Amino acid sequence: MLDVKNLKVRVEDKEILRGITLSVKAGEVHAIMGPNGSGKSTFARALAGHPGYEVTEGSVTYKGQDLLEMDPDERAREGVFMAFQYPVEIPGVNNAYFLKAALNAKRKHQGLEELDAMDFMALVKEKAKILDIDEKMLLRSVNEGFSGGEKKRNEIFHMAVLEPALAVLDETDSGLDIDALRIVSQGVNAMRSPDRAFIVVTHYQRLLNYIVPDYVHVLSDGCLVRSGGRELALELEEKGYGWLEAAPRLGSGQAVVGARK
Amino acid sequence: MSTATKQIEELANTEYKYGFATDVEQDIIPVGLDEDVVRLISSKKGEPQWLLDWRLKAFRAWLKMTEPHWQNVTYAPIDYQGVSYYAAPSEKKKLNSLDEVDPEIRATFNKLGIPIEEQKLLSNVAVDAVFDSVSVATTFRSKLAELGIIFCSFSEAVKDHPDLVKEYLGSVVPHTDNYFAALNSAVFSDGSFVYIPKGTRCPMELSTYFRINAKNTGQFERTLIIADEGAYVSYLEGCTAPMRDENQLHAAVVELIAHKDATIKYSTVQNWYPGDKNGKGGIYNFVTKRGICKGDRSKITWTQVETGSAVTWKYPSCILQGDDSVGEFYSVAVTNNFQQADTGTKMIHLGKNTRSTIVSKGISAGKGQNTYRGAVKIGKKAANARNYSQCDSLLIGDRCGAHTFPYLEIKNTTAKVEHEASTSKIGEDQMFYCESRGITKEDAINMIVSGFCKDVFRELPMEFAVEAQKLLGISLEGSVG
């Protein structure tokens, strides 16, 4: 589904990603871990097409198309979704209205009929139930006045409604208490399917107790330094990231295929 | 400027789609202004002596006044002698029905989507259409007359209801009020007149549509709305003009009078030609609007969506004279390219327990400059007066400006006055967030701006709210960053 080859990304003249190669197939869950400043979030944002993140080299192929050629909104309509680390507030725009516009933009792109308000509300209420989202949250302005936990849950809720083919979760676990973490993880797990892939960016292994990944990759200083199965995350928890700093890097261009779990 | 800013700017730059001119024969008087011109206008309209005298008084007062320049706007000097003060479609005979309106003019209003045809009964909006200086058609008049409601052009009101006009004309905005009001009082050509009798709720929206067509003319209309005891009326005003290279002056006066227990809602969607991308041409919109809540428990609400004009200078105000009377002002003002707006309100609390609310949303894009200027005055006798003001500014791009000047004058210690203000930018983050959900840039801007204006839009009548929202999208196309 996604083929990333030697991806180099710059933010304001500073090279953050220095050649990432990664292949994600439908149905897989990949975790990207790494210490602060290693480039995890940069990777997520580059995939979503954030204008502040300039790709200087490499390629990203998504479902056979050149992802880097697409504008962020096109990527989204093609089924790429990023759950934000810091979801943005949009005052005065109600959450349900926002989501309806987003969903219908996607449906239109897919040649499907746009949902009317009735059908949309029915769909949304069903999804809200799964994520234990208070219906009042639908009527509030997008993220405005939401607590940190509510914002993250709202991101997963958007994902549930938009049903992406590739979901990138950017540190969705940060700022969540255990209960919220469980609810969010349940939401993600409920969406796991053979034709959907996830890239879960996280600093902590904690999230991976709930969302069990097929592969774990470790980013350090803009390069993938280690890939493995789920046990790699546990090892990291035990030994910390320092342990990997000394390890030899995986060269760019080298295919990274972790062991099956 | 970042790429996102550039893109936003591009989006905000859409063409003015009402910029066509209509080819009709015009009865237009030569440019210039002196007493003879005032007399000529008055005689062309067949006015009574008292009205001519009033005009002349205003004209003489105007001669002694100087153009105000305290506003936060700059524009080339206006040559008052280079303007024609009267232009009318040259149809002389009295119209008996709408079918007799010049087809060119009807076509113009149709093009603008203005329902001046009686057939459009379903729209449930009675319309008075003013083309250049003259009212060309008023719909639904007979239906309204059954209820005793008078809705007609100002000229007709002078003929048919002189006592009402005489009693109220200049009672809220005196002929000496300010430079532009004095000019208007001297040369006003037409406008709309509304009277709602005691205890009557006007069953439909009343609407006036103003169109400046002729070259080198100014439009000076006057609107007078009187709601007698317990009456209710909702009135809408819309305006457009052709695209012309030279600036045109529009100096209107609106007076509202609400008696005991009466309510007047006055909504404006102002879309005069704003000038081109380089700031050439456009309307100077210098308007005086004021209402008086004369009786106890009366209420006046001004709602305005100001997207047009090169320069806008207006402060729809309320004098809260009756006890427990209420004044409200809801405003969205958009300035794009080189547009400038200095707008706001005055709430003058005189009666006891009077309340006022001010919600102002200024949106600046391109090199637009947007100023909110508002005054809240609480008089000595206005015990327990309340005011709440909220002024928010939204900046699109980084070459525009927003300014806020609130003035307070409180002479009664029981008053409670609150003021909140904020300035925000449509950030790259907001844009990217919307886009990352599949929403296009244009839709994202519209959505963010509409969200920003929500508090005002919900005060507009339904059809207008939809139109205003569309207009906002058009005004800002090509502007976001």
XYZ file of N, CA and C in Angstrom, chain A residues 48-50 72-73 76-77 81-82 84 88-93 98 101-102 105 143 155 158, chain B residues 3-4 7 428-430 432-441 447-448 450-452 454 469:
138
model
N 1.419 13.263 5.415
C 0.142 13.971 5.269
C 0.273 15.185 4.357
N 1.519 15.616 4.091
C 1.721 16.723 3.165
C 1.752 18.102 3.815
N 2.172 18.188 5.063
C 2.255 19.491 5.725
C 3.173 20.423 4.929
N -2.339 18.078 0.185
C -2.799 17.400 1.391
C -4.265 16.959 1.326
N -5.128 17.833 0.759
C -6.543 17.458 0.709
C -6.790 16.309 -0.262
N -5.900 13.126 1.469
C -6.965 12.728 2.404
C -8.115 12.072 1.646
N -8.482 12.658 0.510
C -9.597 12.085 -0.240
C -9.232 10.735 -0.839
N -5.021 9.348 6.183
C -5.513 10.130 7.319
C -4.412 10.283 8.341
N -4.252 11.476 8.872
C -3.321 11.639 9.979
C -4.068 12.159 11.200
N -3.730 14.103 14.439
C -2.742 15.099 14.847
C -2.254 14.888 16.276
N -6.105 20.957 15.954
C -6.257 22.408 15.835
C -7.698 22.822 16.121
N -7.872 23.951 16.781
C -9.214 24.460 17.080
C -9.744 25.297 15.918
N -11.013 25.099 15.576
C -11.644 25.954 14.569
C -12.914 26.534 15.173
N -12.833 27.723 15.744
C -13.966 28.320 16.442
C -15.163 28.533 15.518
N -16.347 28.270 16.047
C -17.575 28.563 15.314
C -17.973 27.521 14.282
N -17.106 26.536 14.035
C -17.449 25.500 13.056
C -17.769 24.224 13.826
N -18.271 20.001 10.230
C -16.910 19.860 9.695
C -16.705 18.458 9.133
N -18.629 17.795 5.943
C -17.953 18.379 4.773
C -16.784 17.491 4.348
N -16.039 17.006 5.338
C -14.879 16.169 5.033
C -15.313 14.846 4.396
N -16.700 15.372 0.898
C -15.624 15.666 -0.067
C -14.995 14.359 -0.527
N -12.759 21.025 18.207
C -11.661 21.052 19.188
C -11.656 22.252 20.129
N -9.926 13.006 17.305
C -9.135 12.624 16.138
C -9.491 11.203 15.699
N -12.859 11.177 14.124
C -12.773 11.601 12.715
C -12.305 10.435 11.836
N 4.182 30.033 1.329
C 3.358 29.564 0.209
C 1.892 29.527 0.597
N 1.633 29.086 1.822
C 0.235 28.988 2.248
C -0.403 30.368 2.229
N -1.207 31.307 -1.250
C -2.382 30.600 -1.758
C -3.657 31.209 -1.188
N -1.730 28.669 9.138
C -1.403 27.513 8.315
C -1.892 26.246 8.993
N -1.852 26.254 10.318
C -2.259 25.056 11.047
C -3.724 24.732 10.837
N -4.561 25.803 10.915
C -5.986 25.570 10.690
C -6.236 25.078 9.275
N -4.164 23.552 7.260
C -3.643 22.197 7.058
C -4.538 21.169 7.731
N -5.061 21.530 8.869
C -5.948 20.602 9.575
C -7.168 20.276 8.705
N -7.796 21.312 8.155
C -8.962 21.096 7.288
C -8.567 20.265 6.068
N -7.450 20.643 5.456
C -7.027 19.935 4.245
C -6.721 18.475 4.543
N -6.129 18.236 5.695
C -5.756 16.861 6.015
C -6.995 15.992 6.226
N -8.162 16.628 6.276
C -9.412 15.855 6.366
C -10.093 15.792 5.005
N -9.419 16.309 3.976
C -9.965 16.190 2.623
C -10.726 17.414 2.147
N -10.724 18.472 2.957
C -11.463 19.684 2.601
C -10.542 20.595 1.779
N -11.055 21.098 0.655
C -10.208 21.926 -0.209
C -9.887 23.259 0.458
N -8.873 23.926 -0.062
C -8.464 25.218 0.500
C -9.613 26.215 0.523
N -15.121 27.970 5.481
C -15.578 27.370 6.717
C -15.030 28.127 7.934
N -13.760 28.441 7.886
C -13.140 29.134 9.022
C -13.737 30.532 9.183
N -16.699 31.587 8.030
C -18.098 31.489 8.446
C -18.195 31.190 9.931
N -17.317 30.334 10.391
C -17.305 30.009 11.817
C -17.045 31.263 12.631
N -16.140 32.057 12.133
C -15.781 33.302 12.801
C -16.982 34.259 12.860
N -20.209 33.420 12.751
C -21.463 32.735 13.085
C -22.403 33.558 13.959
N -23.322 34.474 3.377
C -22.248 33.495 3.473
C -21.565 33.301 2.119
